[in-house]
Amino acid sequence: MEGTRIESRPSARAFAGRDRAGRSHARIAWERFRRHRLAMLGLVLLGLLTLMAVAAPVIAPYGPDEQDLFNITAPPSRAHWLGTDELGRDVLTRVMYGGRVSLAVGLAAALISSLLGVVVGAVAGFYGGWVDAALMRFIDLMLAFPALFFLLVLFTIVPASVANVVLFLGLFGWMWLARVIRGEILALKELEFIDAARAIGASSGRIIVQHLLPNVVAAIIVSTTLSMAYNMIAEATLDFLGFGVPPNVPTWGNMLTGAANYYIQVPLLPVAPGAVLVLAILAVNFIGDGLRDALDPFTEW
Amino acid sequence: MLRYTAQRLLGAIPLILGISVISFVFMQLAPGGPDAMFARNGRMSDEQLAAIRRNMGLDKPVPVQYLHWLKNLLRGDLGTSYVQNRPVTRIILERLPNTLILVGAGLGLALVLALAFGVLAAVRQYSLFDHAVNAVAFFGLAMPVFWFGLMLQLFFGVRLGVLPTAGMHATGETGALDLLKHLVLPAFTLGIGSIAGWSRYVRSSLLEVIHKDYIRTARAKGVRERVVLLRHALRNALIPFVTVVGIDIPLYAVGAVVTETVFAWPGMGRLFYDSLAARDYPVQMGILVLSAFAIILGNLVADLLYAILDPRIKYG
């Protein structure tokens, strides 16, 4: 997963000579990001999908559970633009509502992972010694877990609600970021500006939050984005295996699962939810790649 | 080197113990359990139930039960399945070869394709082929494995009708050709993520090496381009790749649970999935601990191979 970096494109090198004086880091990053065509495409796509999901109750032509029993597994028509599913529910409506859960679960779980990763990584890197050793062993332990198996076992114990899916995906996704943050902080804390901060009497907490974390923001943002994409796939997979969000809740994963049982009779049924899911994940990955290039101070352009 | 290996192996023991303790505790928290089946039976008297619990060792405190389980594990005994009433070790060993066949095929396919795609894309950087590989890689990483499997089934199984969509063998068949036919779609499904991820990895690490001085030297000496690429560049570019593959292999076995479910492949993942519904805890425990062990072993082997392949790295 790591190390798959996209080289800066030759067309973008024209930007290298431009004067950077007087512009903030965020501004420079945004200008680089804007030149990343795929990332901008991803941003637009994700924006549209989010808009569609948020506005679902207003713009959806039907209710998410509304059944049209005279039109079961109907092909696309004027009344049902994307057809109806095996229970006569409007596919377009459910795709819209499904985005609410799928996108929210992906983002929320990614935020939990990032928060945990930052806290554990910063504490381990800053305090070092036995704290570091203990936390690193714990990370080794977490990484040795066959996560998918363990998630499945967990969901036979706790009820599989949206909140639980978010929580457990978050709890199993923070280890890599923690390692990265720890490594960076380990190196950063030896620099002079940290000595200076300490000399003027800043507390450890203040040094971590005010002086160290701003220097690792790039890693945090990129990791959050990529883990959002990963979590959306994981959520759909859990749905498919029957251990995710309850099957009556419209999510893209649940729609695919329902469609999977009828796809021989109705081959078009898995296409729409699958396509939006893949599009959303593609969009998030594009944004992640663009952010990685834009935030990396060592990229030339 | 030997000392480092020993150190790492010793370091793995607490990890495995930790994972087994946590798994065991979770199994205790889980509803149902070995006696639930009997407790449901209305004709069962309390004394009979107590006798069954005593028989299964369930009257002892949890830590004692755990130590008992651990002692048996060291002798290669993972307990007895509640559902099948047979040793878990034997049940897993029956399924393991099927998973290994699937994982081996998926892995082989992914390695061959990722290497071919990655090298060609790097050699023809920014060509149409390079962009195509990149696009395929992006899609490969964005597709949920089960959806990709369904689409393959739909296209090759249902629409074209050329490949079987479920199981390992057609009824009554046992031949290798039949197995191969059943293997194509699941192996491809299992491998797609790695084909995508690895080909990008091979491409970027080959591009990194290709601009080094010793490659220029080799070219200046008049070595043929083919030899420069395969002998001089690729061998070095693949060193980090070996680590990535080593870490990914055990994850293949875990990821197989999805593929095996989609294609009704009778492997270990499918066994795990079935044991969840049946609340067959000894089987779940056995597979959890075995796969944790495989993950740790995979990491260890990757690290050691890294040291062997790259003479610049010295351990302890």
Coordinates of C-alpha atoms in Angstrom, one line a residue:
Chain A
M1 CA 0.0 0.0 0.0
E2 CA 2.8 2.4 1.0
G3 CA 5.2 3.6 -1.5
T4 CA 2.9 3.7 -4.5
R5 CA 3.6 7.2 -5.3
I6 CA 2.6 8.8 -8.6
E7 CA 5.4 10.8 -10.2
S8 CA 4.8 14.4 -10.8
R9 CA 3.7 14.9 -14.3
P10 CA 6.0 16.7 -16.7
S11 CA 3.3 19.2 -17.6
A12 CA 3.2 20.3 -14.0
R13 CA 6.9 21.1 -13.8
A14 CA 6.2 24.4 -15.5
F15 CA 5.0 25.5 -12.1
A16 CA 8.4 24.9 -10.4
G17 CA 9.9 28.3 -11.2
R18 CA 7.0 30.4 -9.8
D19 CA 7.8 32.5 -6.8
R20 CA 6.5 31.1 -3.5
A21 CA 7.1 34.2 -1.4
G22 CA 4.2 35.7 0.5
R23 CA 1.9 32.7 0.1
S24 CA 0.9 30.4 3.0
H25 CA 1.5 26.6 3.0
A26 CA -2.2 26.0 2.6
R27 CA -2.3 28.3 -0.4
I28 CA 0.7 26.6 -2.1
A29 CA -0.8 23.2 -1.4
W30 CA -4.1 24.2 -2.9
E31 CA -2.5 25.6 -6.0
R32 CA -0.6 22.4 -6.5
F33 CA -3.7 20.4 -5.8
R34 CA -5.7 22.3 -8.4
R35 CA -3.2 21.4 -11.0
H36 CA -3.7 17.7 -10.3
R37 CA -6.4 16.9 -12.8
L38 CA -7.5 13.5 -11.4
A39 CA -7.7 15.0 -7.9
M40 CA -9.9 17.8 -9.0
L41 CA -12.1 15.3 -10.9
G42 CA -12.3 13.3 -7.7
L43 CA -13.2 16.3 -5.7
V44 CA -16.0 17.2 -8.1
L45 CA -17.3 13.6 -8.1
L46 CA -17.2 13.2 -4.4
G47 CA -18.9 16.6 -4.0
L48 CA -21.7 15.6 -6.3
L49 CA -22.2 12.2 -4.5
T50 CA -22.2 13.9 -1.1
L51 CA -24.7 16.5 -2.3
M52 CA -26.9 13.7 -3.7
A53 CA -26.7 11.8 -0.4
V54 CA -27.4 14.9 1.8
A55 CA -30.3 16.1 -0.3
A56 CA -31.8 12.6 -0.7
P57 CA -34.9 13.3 1.3
V58 CA -35.6 16.3 -0.9
I59 CA -34.7 15.1 -4.3
A60 CA -35.4 11.4 -4.2
P61 CA -38.5 10.5 -6.2
Y62 CA -39.8 8.0 -3.7
G63 CA -39.3 7.0 0.0
P64 CA -36.4 4.7 0.7
D65 CA -38.7 1.8 1.8
E66 CA -41.6 2.6 -0.5
Q67 CA -42.6 -0.5 -2.5
D68 CA -44.2 -0.6 -5.9
L69 CA -45.5 -4.1 -5.9
F70 CA -46.7 -4.0 -9.5
N71 CA -43.1 -3.3 -10.6
I72 CA -40.8 -5.7 -9.0
T73 CA -37.3 -5.9 -10.5
A74 CA -38.6 -3.6 -13.3
P75 CA -36.1 -2.4 -15.9
P76 CA -35.3 1.3 -16.0
S77 CA -38.4 3.3 -17.0
R78 CA -39.8 6.8 -16.8
A79 CA -41.3 6.1 -13.4
H80 CA -38.2 4.4 -12.1
W81 CA -35.1 5.8 -13.8
L82 CA -32.8 3.0 -12.5
G83 CA -35.5 0.3 -12.2
T84 CA -36.7 -1.3 -9.0
D85 CA -35.2 -3.9 -6.8
E86 CA -36.3 -7.4 -5.7
L87 CA -38.9 -5.8 -3.3
G88 CA -40.1 -3.2 -5.8
R89 CA -38.2 -0.3 -4.2
D90 CA -36.9 2.4 -6.5
V91 CA -33.2 1.8 -7.1
L92 CA -32.3 5.5 -7.8
T93 CA -33.9 6.5 -4.4
R94 CA -32.0 3.8 -2.5
V95 CA -28.8 4.7 -4.3
M96 CA -29.3 8.3 -3.0
Y97 CA -30.1 7.3 0.5
G98 CA -27.4 4.6 0.5
G99 CA -24.8 7.2 0.0
R100 CA -25.7 8.8 3.3
V101 CA -24.6 5.7 5.3
S102 CA -21.8 4.5 3.0
L103 CA -20.0 7.9 2.8
A104 CA -20.7 8.8 6.5
V105 CA -19.4 5.4 7.7
G106 CA -16.3 5.7 5.6
L107 CA -15.5 9.2 6.9
A108 CA -16.4 8.7 10.5
A109 CA -14.4 5.5 10.8
A110 CA -11.5 7.2 9.1
L111 CA -11.7 10.1 11.6
I112 CA -11.7 7.7 14.6
S113 CA -8.6 5.9 13.1
S114 CA -6.8 9.1 12.5
L115 CA -7.5 10.5 16.0
L116 CA -6.3 7.2 17.6
G117 CA -3.3 7.0 15.3
V118 CA -2.3 10.6 16.1
V119 CA -2.7 10.3 19.8
V120 CA -0.8 6.9 20.1
G121 CA 1.9 8.0 17.6
A122 CA 2.5 11.4 19.2
V123 CA 2.6 10.0 22.7
A124 CA 4.9 7.1 21.7
G125 CA 7.2 9.3 19.7
F126 CA 7.3 12.2 22.2
Y127 CA 7.8 10.3 25.5
G128 CA 9.9 7.5 24.1
G129 CA 11.3 5.0 26.6
W130 CA 9.0 2.3 28.0
V131 CA 5.8 4.2 26.9
D132 CA 7.1 3.9 23.3
A133 CA 8.1 0.3 23.7
A134 CA 4.8 -0.7 25.2
L135 CA 2.7 1.1 22.6
M136 CA 4.8 -0.3 19.7
R137 CA 4.4 -3.8 21.1
F138 CA 0.6 -3.1 21.2
I139 CA 0.7 -2.0 17.6
D140 CA 2.5 -5.2 16.6
L141 CA -0.2 -7.1 18.4
M142 CA -3.0 -5.3 16.6
L143 CA -1.3 -5.7 13.2
A144 CA -0.9 -9.5 13.8
F145 CA -4.7 -9.8 14.2
P146 CA -6.4 -11.2 11.2
A147 CA -8.7 -8.1 11.2
L148 CA -11.4 -9.3 9.0
F149 CA -11.9 -12.6 11.0
F150 CA -11.9 -10.7 14.2
L151 CA -14.4 -8.1 13.0
L152 CA -16.7 -11.0 12.0
V153 CA -16.4 -12.6 15.4
L154 CA -17.1 -9.2 17.0
F155 CA -20.3 -8.8 15.1
T156 CA -21.6 -12.1 16.3
I157 CA -21.3 -10.6 19.8
V158 CA -22.4 -7.0 19.5
P159 CA -25.4 -6.0 17.4
A160 CA -24.3 -4.8 14.0
S161 CA -25.6 -1.2 14.0
V162 CA -24.2 1.7 12.0
A163 CA -22.5 3.1 15.1
N164 CA -20.8 -0.3 15.9
V165 CA -19.6 -0.7 12.3
V166 CA -18.0 2.8 12.5
L167 CA -16.5 2.1 15.9
F168 CA -14.9 -1.2 15.0
L169 CA -13.6 -0.2 11.6
G170 CA -12.1 2.8 13.3
L171 CA -10.5 0.7 16.1
F172 CA -8.8 -1.6 13.6
G173 CA -7.4 1.0 11.3
W174 CA -5.1 3.3 13.2
M175 CA -1.9 1.4 13.4
W176 CA -0.1 2.4 10.3
L177 CA -0.7 6.1 10.9
A178 CA 0.5 5.8 14.5
R179 CA 3.8 4.3 13.2
V180 CA 4.3 7.1 10.7
I181 CA 3.5 9.8 13.3
R182 CA 5.8 8.2 15.8
G183 CA 8.7 8.1 13.4
E184 CA 8.3 11.7 12.3
I185 CA 7.9 13.0 15.9
L186 CA 10.9 11.0 17.0
A187 CA 13.0 12.9 14.5
L188 CA 11.3 16.3 14.9
K189 CA 11.6 16.5 18.7
E190 CA 15.4 16.6 18.4
L191 CA 15.3 19.8 16.4
E192 CA 16.2 23.2 17.9
F193 CA 12.8 24.8 17.7
I194 CA 11.6 22.2 20.2
D195 CA 14.4 23.1 22.6
A196 CA 13.5 26.7 22.2
A197 CA 9.8 26.0 23.0
R198 CA 10.9 24.1 26.1
A199 CA 13.3 26.9 27.1
I200 CA 10.4 29.4 27.2
G201 CA 8.5 27.0 29.4
A202 CA 6.0 25.4 27.1
S203 CA 4.4 22.2 28.6
S204 CA 4.7 18.9 26.9
G205 CA 1.1 18.9 25.8
R206 CA 1.6 22.4 24.3
I207 CA 4.8 21.3 22.5
I208 CA 3.0 18.3 21.0
V209 CA -0.1 20.1 19.9
Q210 CA 1.3 23.5 18.9
H211 CA 4.8 22.7 17.7
L212 CA 5.0 19.0 16.6
L213 CA 1.6 18.1 15.2
P214 CA 1.4 20.9 12.7
N215 CA 4.5 19.4 11.1
V216 CA 2.8 16.1 10.5
V217 CA -0.5 17.4 9.2
A218 CA 0.3 16.2 5.7
A219 CA 0.7 12.6 6.8
I220 CA -2.6 12.8 8.8
I221 CA -4.6 14.3 6.0
V222 CA -3.4 11.8 3.4
S223 CA -3.9 8.8 5.7
T224 CA -7.4 9.9 6.6
T225 CA -8.4 10.1 3.0
L226 CA -7.0 6.8 2.0
S227 CA -8.5 5.1 5.1
M228 CA -11.9 6.6 4.2
A229 CA -11.7 4.7 0.9
Y230 CA -10.6 1.5 2.6
N231 CA -13.4 1.8 5.2
M232 CA -16.0 2.2 2.5
I233 CA -14.9 -1.0 0.9
A234 CA -14.7 -2.8 4.3
E235 CA -18.2 -1.6 5.2
A236 CA -19.6 -2.9 1.9
T237 CA -17.8 -6.2 2.4
L238 CA -19.2 -6.6 5.9
D239 CA -22.6 -5.9 4.6
F240 CA -22.1 -8.5 1.9
L241 CA -21.0 -11.2 4.4
G242 CA -24.1 -10.4 6.4
F243 CA -22.3 -8.9 9.4
G244 CA -22.5 -5.2 8.6
V245 CA -25.2 -2.6 8.8
P246 CA -28.7 -4.3 9.2
P247 CA -30.0 -5.4 5.8
N248 CA -33.1 -3.1 5.8
V249 CA -30.9 0.0 6.0
P250 CA -30.1 1.3 2.5
T251 CA -26.4 1.2 2.0
W252 CA -24.5 0.6 -1.2
G253 CA -23.1 -2.6 0.3
N254 CA -26.6 -3.8 1.3
M255 CA -28.0 -3.0 -2.1
L256 CA -25.3 -5.1 -3.7
T257 CA -26.0 -7.9 -1.3
G258 CA -29.7 -7.9 -2.1
A259 CA -28.9 -7.7 -5.8
A260 CA -26.4 -10.6 -5.5
N261 CA -29.2 -13.0 -4.8
Y262 CA -31.1 -12.1 -7.9
Y263 CA -28.4 -11.2 -10.3
I264 CA -28.9 -14.2 -12.5
Q265 CA -32.6 -13.2 -13.2
V266 CA -31.9 -9.4 -13.0
P267 CA -28.3 -8.8 -14.2
L268 CA -28.7 -5.1 -14.1
L269 CA -29.5 -4.9 -10.4
P270 CA -25.9 -4.9 -9.0
V271 CA -24.7 -2.4 -11.6
A272 CA -26.0 0.9 -10.1
P273 CA -25.0 0.5 -6.5
G274 CA -21.7 -1.1 -7.6
A275 CA -21.0 1.8 -9.9
V276 CA -21.6 4.5 -7.4
L277 CA -19.6 2.7 -4.8
V278 CA -16.6 2.3 -7.1
L279 CA -17.0 5.9 -8.3
A280 CA -17.0 7.2 -4.7
I281 CA -13.9 5.1 -3.8
L282 CA -12.1 6.2 -7.0
A283 CA -12.9 9.8 -6.2
V284 CA -11.6 9.5 -2.6
N285 CA -8.4 7.7 -3.9
F286 CA -7.8 10.4 -6.5
I287 CA -8.2 13.1 -3.9
G288 CA -5.8 11.2 -1.6
D289 CA -3.2 11.0 -4.4
G290 CA -3.6 14.7 -5.2
L291 CA -3.2 15.6 -1.5
R292 CA -0.1 13.5 -1.2
D293 CA 1.6 15.3 -4.0
A294 CA 0.3 18.7 -3.0
L295 CA 1.3 18.4 0.6
D296 CA 4.7 16.8 0.1
P297 CA 7.3 19.6 0.5
F298 CA 9.8 17.5 -1.5
T299 CA 7.8 17.4 -4.6
E300 CA 9.5 19.7 -7.1
W301 CA 6.5 21.3 -8.7
Chain B
M1 CA 21.6 -13.2 11.4
L2 CA 20.8 -16.4 13.4
R3 CA 20.6 -14.3 16.6
Y4 CA 18.2 -11.9 15.0
T5 CA 16.0 -14.7 13.7
A6 CA 15.9 -16.3 17.2
Q7 CA 15.1 -12.9 18.7
R8 CA 12.3 -12.3 16.3
L9 CA 10.9 -15.8 16.9
L10 CA 10.9 -15.3 20.6
G11 CA 9.3 -11.9 20.2
A12 CA 6.5 -13.6 18.3
I13 CA 5.5 -15.8 21.3
P14 CA 4.0 -13.0 23.4
L15 CA 2.1 -11.7 20.3
I16 CA 0.5 -15.1 19.7
L17 CA -0.3 -15.5 23.4
G18 CA -1.8 -12.0 23.5
I19 CA -4.0 -12.8 20.5
S20 CA -5.1 -16.1 21.8
V21 CA -6.0 -14.6 25.2
I22 CA -8.0 -11.8 23.6
S23 CA -9.7 -14.2 21.2
F24 CA -10.5 -16.6 24.1
V25 CA -12.1 -13.8 26.1
F26 CA -14.2 -12.7 23.2
M27 CA -15.4 -16.3 22.7
Q28 CA -16.5 -16.3 26.3
L29 CA -18.4 -13.1 25.8
A30 CA -20.2 -14.5 22.8
P31 CA -23.8 -15.7 23.2
G32 CA -24.6 -19.4 22.8
G33 CA -21.8 -21.7 23.4
P34 CA -21.4 -25.4 23.8
D35 CA -24.1 -25.9 26.3
A36 CA -26.7 -23.7 24.7
M37 CA -27.9 -26.4 22.4
F38 CA -28.6 -28.7 25.3
A39 CA -30.0 -26.0 27.5
R40 CA -32.7 -25.3 24.9
N41 CA -33.8 -28.9 25.1
G42 CA -36.8 -28.8 27.5
R43 CA -36.5 -32.5 28.5
M44 CA -33.0 -31.9 29.8
S45 CA -32.8 -31.9 33.7
D46 CA -30.6 -29.5 35.6
E47 CA -28.4 -32.4 36.7
Q48 CA -27.9 -33.6 33.2
L49 CA -27.0 -30.1 32.1
A50 CA -24.5 -29.8 34.9
A51 CA -23.0 -33.1 34.0
I52 CA -22.6 -32.0 30.4
R53 CA -21.0 -28.8 31.5
R54 CA -18.6 -30.7 33.8
N55 CA -17.8 -33.0 31.0
M56 CA -16.8 -30.2 28.7
G57 CA -14.9 -28.4 31.4
L58 CA -17.2 -25.5 31.4
D59 CA -17.7 -25.4 35.2
K60 CA -14.1 -24.3 35.6
P61 CA -13.2 -20.6 35.8
V62 CA -12.3 -19.0 32.5
P63 CA -8.5 -18.7 33.1
V64 CA -8.3 -22.4 33.9
Q65 CA -10.2 -23.1 30.7
Y66 CA -7.8 -21.0 28.8
L67 CA -4.7 -22.7 30.2
H68 CA -6.3 -26.0 29.4
W69 CA -6.9 -24.9 25.8
L70 CA -3.3 -23.5 25.6
K71 CA -1.8 -26.8 26.9
N72 CA -3.7 -28.7 24.2
L73 CA -2.7 -26.2 21.5
L74 CA 1.0 -26.9 22.3
R75 CA 0.3 -30.5 21.5
G76 CA -1.4 -29.6 18.3
D77 CA -4.8 -30.2 19.7
L78 CA -7.3 -27.3 19.0
G79 CA -10.2 -29.0 20.7
T80 CA -13.3 -30.6 19.4
S81 CA -15.8 -28.9 17.1
Y82 CA -19.2 -28.5 18.8
V83 CA -21.0 -29.0 15.6
Q84 CA -19.1 -31.8 13.9
N85 CA -17.9 -33.5 17.1
R86 CA -14.5 -34.1 15.5
P87 CA -11.1 -32.7 16.3
V88 CA -10.7 -29.1 15.0
T89 CA -7.2 -29.8 13.9
R90 CA -8.4 -32.4 11.5
I91 CA -11.3 -30.3 10.2
I92 CA -8.9 -27.4 9.5
L93 CA -6.3 -29.7 7.9
E94 CA -9.1 -31.0 5.6
R95 CA -9.9 -27.5 4.4
L96 CA -6.4 -26.0 4.4
P97 CA -5.2 -27.6 1.1
N98 CA -8.2 -26.1 -0.7
T99 CA -7.4 -22.6 0.6
L100 CA -3.7 -23.1 -0.3
I101 CA -4.7 -24.1 -3.8
L102 CA -6.8 -20.9 -4.2
V103 CA -4.2 -18.7 -2.5
G104 CA -1.4 -20.2 -4.5
A105 CA -3.2 -19.7 -7.8
G106 CA -4.3 -16.1 -6.9
L107 CA -0.8 -15.3 -5.7
G108 CA 0.9 -16.8 -8.8
L109 CA -1.5 -15.0 -11.1
A110 CA -1.0 -11.7 -9.3
L111 CA 2.8 -12.0 -9.2
V112 CA 3.1 -12.8 -12.9
L113 CA 0.7 -10.1 -14.1
A114 CA 1.9 -7.4 -11.6
L115 CA 5.5 -8.0 -12.7
A116 CA 4.7 -8.0 -16.3
F117 CA 2.5 -4.9 -16.1
G118 CA 4.8 -3.1 -13.7
V119 CA 7.9 -3.6 -15.8
L120 CA 6.3 -2.8 -19.1
A121 CA 4.7 0.3 -17.7
A122 CA 8.0 1.5 -16.3
V123 CA 9.9 0.8 -19.5
R124 CA 7.4 2.7 -21.5
Q125 CA 6.7 5.4 -19.0
Y126 CA 3.9 7.8 -20.0
S127 CA 3.0 5.6 -23.0
L128 CA -0.6 4.5 -23.6
F129 CA 0.2 1.1 -22.0
D130 CA 1.5 2.9 -18.9
H131 CA -1.7 5.0 -18.6
A132 CA -3.9 1.9 -19.2
V133 CA -2.1 0.0 -16.4
N134 CA -2.5 3.0 -14.1
A135 CA -6.2 3.2 -14.9
V136 CA -6.7 -0.5 -14.3
A137 CA -4.8 -0.3 -11.0
F138 CA -7.0 2.5 -9.8
F139 CA -10.2 0.5 -10.6
G140 CA -8.7 -2.6 -9.1
L141 CA -8.1 -0.9 -5.9
A142 CA -11.5 0.8 -5.8
M143 CA -13.6 -2.3 -6.4
P144 CA -14.9 -4.4 -3.5
V145 CA -13.6 -7.9 -4.1
F146 CA -17.0 -9.5 -3.8
W147 CA -18.5 -7.2 -6.4
F148 CA -15.7 -8.0 -8.8
G149 CA -16.3 -11.7 -8.2
L150 CA -20.0 -11.2 -8.9
M151 CA -19.3 -9.4 -12.1
L152 CA -17.0 -12.2 -13.2
Q153 CA -19.6 -14.8 -12.4
L154 CA -22.2 -12.8 -14.3
F155 CA -20.1 -12.3 -17.4
F156 CA -18.1 -15.5 -17.7
G157 CA -20.5 -17.8 -15.9
V158 CA -24.0 -16.6 -16.8
R159 CA -23.6 -14.5 -19.9
L160 CA -20.9 -16.5 -21.8
G161 CA -21.4 -19.7 -19.9
V162 CA -17.8 -20.7 -20.4
L163 CA -16.6 -21.0 -16.8
P164 CA -18.2 -22.6 -13.6
T165 CA -19.2 -20.1 -10.9
A166 CA -19.2 -22.2 -7.8
G167 CA -17.4 -25.0 -6.0
M168 CA -14.1 -26.8 -6.7
H169 CA -15.4 -29.7 -8.9
A170 CA -18.4 -30.4 -11.0
T171 CA -20.4 -33.3 -9.6
G172 CA -18.7 -36.6 -10.1
E173 CA -15.5 -35.0 -11.5
T174 CA -12.2 -35.1 -9.8
G175 CA -9.8 -34.3 -12.6
A176 CA -7.2 -31.5 -12.6
L177 CA -8.6 -29.9 -15.7
D178 CA -12.0 -29.6 -14.0
L179 CA -10.3 -28.1 -10.9
L180 CA -8.4 -25.6 -13.1
K181 CA -11.6 -24.5 -14.7
H182 CA -13.2 -23.9 -11.4
L183 CA -10.1 -22.1 -10.2
V184 CA -9.9 -19.4 -12.8
L185 CA -12.5 -16.9 -11.6
P186 CA -11.9 -17.2 -7.8
A187 CA -8.1 -16.9 -8.3
F188 CA -8.5 -13.8 -10.4
T189 CA -11.0 -12.4 -7.9
L190 CA -8.6 -13.0 -5.1
G191 CA -5.6 -11.6 -7.0
I192 CA -7.2 -8.4 -8.5
G193 CA -6.3 -6.2 -5.5
S194 CA -2.7 -7.2 -5.6
I195 CA -2.4 -7.0 -9.4
A196 CA -3.5 -3.4 -9.0
G197 CA -1.3 -2.5 -6.0
W198 CA 1.8 -4.5 -6.9
S199 CA 2.0 -3.4 -10.5
R200 CA 2.1 0.2 -9.4
Y201 CA 4.7 -0.7 -6.8
V202 CA 6.9 -2.6 -9.3
R203 CA 6.6 0.3 -11.7
S204 CA 7.6 3.0 -9.3
S205 CA 10.5 1.1 -7.7
L206 CA 11.9 0.1 -11.1
L207 CA 11.7 3.7 -12.2
E208 CA 13.6 4.7 -9.1
V209 CA 16.4 2.3 -9.8
I210 CA 16.6 3.0 -13.5
H211 CA 18.0 6.5 -13.0
K212 CA 20.9 5.2 -10.8
D213 CA 24.5 5.6 -11.9
Y214 CA 25.2 1.9 -12.2
I215 CA 22.5 1.5 -14.7
R216 CA 24.1 4.2 -16.8
T217 CA 27.4 2.4 -16.4
A218 CA 26.0 -0.9 -17.6
R219 CA 24.5 0.8 -20.6
A220 CA 27.7 2.6 -21.3
K221 CA 29.6 -0.7 -21.3
G222 CA 27.3 -1.8 -24.1
V223 CA 25.2 -4.3 -22.2
R224 CA 22.1 -5.2 -24.0
E225 CA 19.0 -3.2 -22.8
R226 CA 17.2 -6.5 -22.0
V227 CA 20.0 -7.6 -19.7
V228 CA 20.3 -4.2 -18.1
L229 CA 16.7 -4.2 -17.3
L230 CA 16.2 -7.7 -16.1
R231 CA 19.7 -8.4 -14.5
H232 CA 20.8 -5.0 -13.3
A233 CA 17.7 -3.0 -12.6
L234 CA 14.9 -5.4 -11.8
R235 CA 16.8 -7.5 -9.4
N236 CA 17.5 -4.4 -7.2
A237 CA 14.0 -3.0 -7.7
L238 CA 12.5 -6.2 -6.4
I239 CA 14.1 -6.2 -3.0
P240 CA 11.5 -4.0 -1.4
F241 CA 8.8 -5.8 -3.4
V242 CA 9.7 -9.1 -1.7
T243 CA 8.9 -7.5 1.7
V244 CA 5.5 -6.2 0.4
V245 CA 4.6 -9.6 -1.0
G246 CA 5.7 -11.4 2.2
I247 CA 3.5 -9.2 4.3
D248 CA 0.6 -9.6 1.9
I249 CA 0.6 -13.4 1.6
P250 CA -1.0 -14.2 5.0
L251 CA -3.6 -11.4 4.3
Y252 CA -4.5 -13.4 1.2
A253 CA -5.5 -16.3 3.3
V254 CA -7.7 -14.0 5.4
G255 CA -9.1 -12.2 2.4
A256 CA -10.0 -15.6 0.9
V257 CA -13.0 -15.7 3.2
V258 CA -14.8 -13.2 0.9
T259 CA -13.7 -15.0 -2.3
E260 CA -14.5 -18.4 -0.9
T261 CA -18.0 -17.1 0.1
V262 CA -18.7 -15.7 -3.3
F263 CA -17.6 -18.8 -5.2
A264 CA -18.7 -21.4 -2.6
W265 CA -15.0 -22.6 -2.4
P266 CA -14.7 -25.2 0.3
G267 CA -11.7 -23.7 2.0
M268 CA -10.7 -22.4 5.5
G269 CA -12.3 -19.0 5.0
R270 CA -15.6 -20.6 4.1
L271 CA -15.2 -22.9 7.2
F272 CA -14.7 -19.8 9.3
Y273 CA -17.7 -18.1 7.9
D274 CA -19.9 -21.2 8.5
S275 CA -18.6 -21.6 12.0
L276 CA -19.7 -18.1 12.8
A277 CA -23.3 -18.9 12.0
A278 CA -23.0 -22.2 13.9
R279 CA -21.3 -20.6 16.9
D280 CA -18.7 -23.2 16.7
Y281 CA -16.1 -21.5 18.9
P282 CA -13.3 -24.0 18.9
V283 CA -13.2 -23.8 15.1
Q284 CA -13.2 -20.0 15.2
M285 CA -10.4 -20.0 17.8
G286 CA -8.3 -22.4 15.8
I287 CA -8.6 -20.4 12.6
L288 CA -8.0 -17.1 14.4
V289 CA -4.8 -18.3 16.1
L290 CA -3.5 -20.1 13.0
S291 CA -4.0 -17.0 10.8
A292 CA -2.4 -14.7 13.4
F293 CA 0.6 -17.1 13.4
A294 CA 0.7 -17.0 9.6
I295 CA 0.7 -13.2 9.6
I296 CA 3.5 -13.0 12.1
L297 CA 5.5 -15.6 10.2
G298 CA 4.9 -13.8 6.9
N299 CA 6.3 -10.5 8.4
L300 CA 9.3 -12.4 9.9
V301 CA 10.1 -14.1 6.6
A302 CA 9.8 -10.9 4.7
D303 CA 12.3 -9.2 7.1
L304 CA 14.7 -12.0 6.8
L305 CA 14.5 -12.2 3.0
Y306 CA 15.1 -8.5 2.9
A307 CA 18.3 -8.9 4.8
I308 CA 19.4 -11.8 2.7
L309 CA 18.7 -10.1 -0.6
D310 CA 20.2 -6.7 0.3
P311 CA 23.7 -7.2 1.6
R312 CA 23.8 -3.6 2.8
I313 CA 21.4 -4.4 5.6
K314 CA 22.9 -6.0 8.7
Y315 CA 21.0 -7.4 11.6
G316 CA 22.4 -7.8 15.1

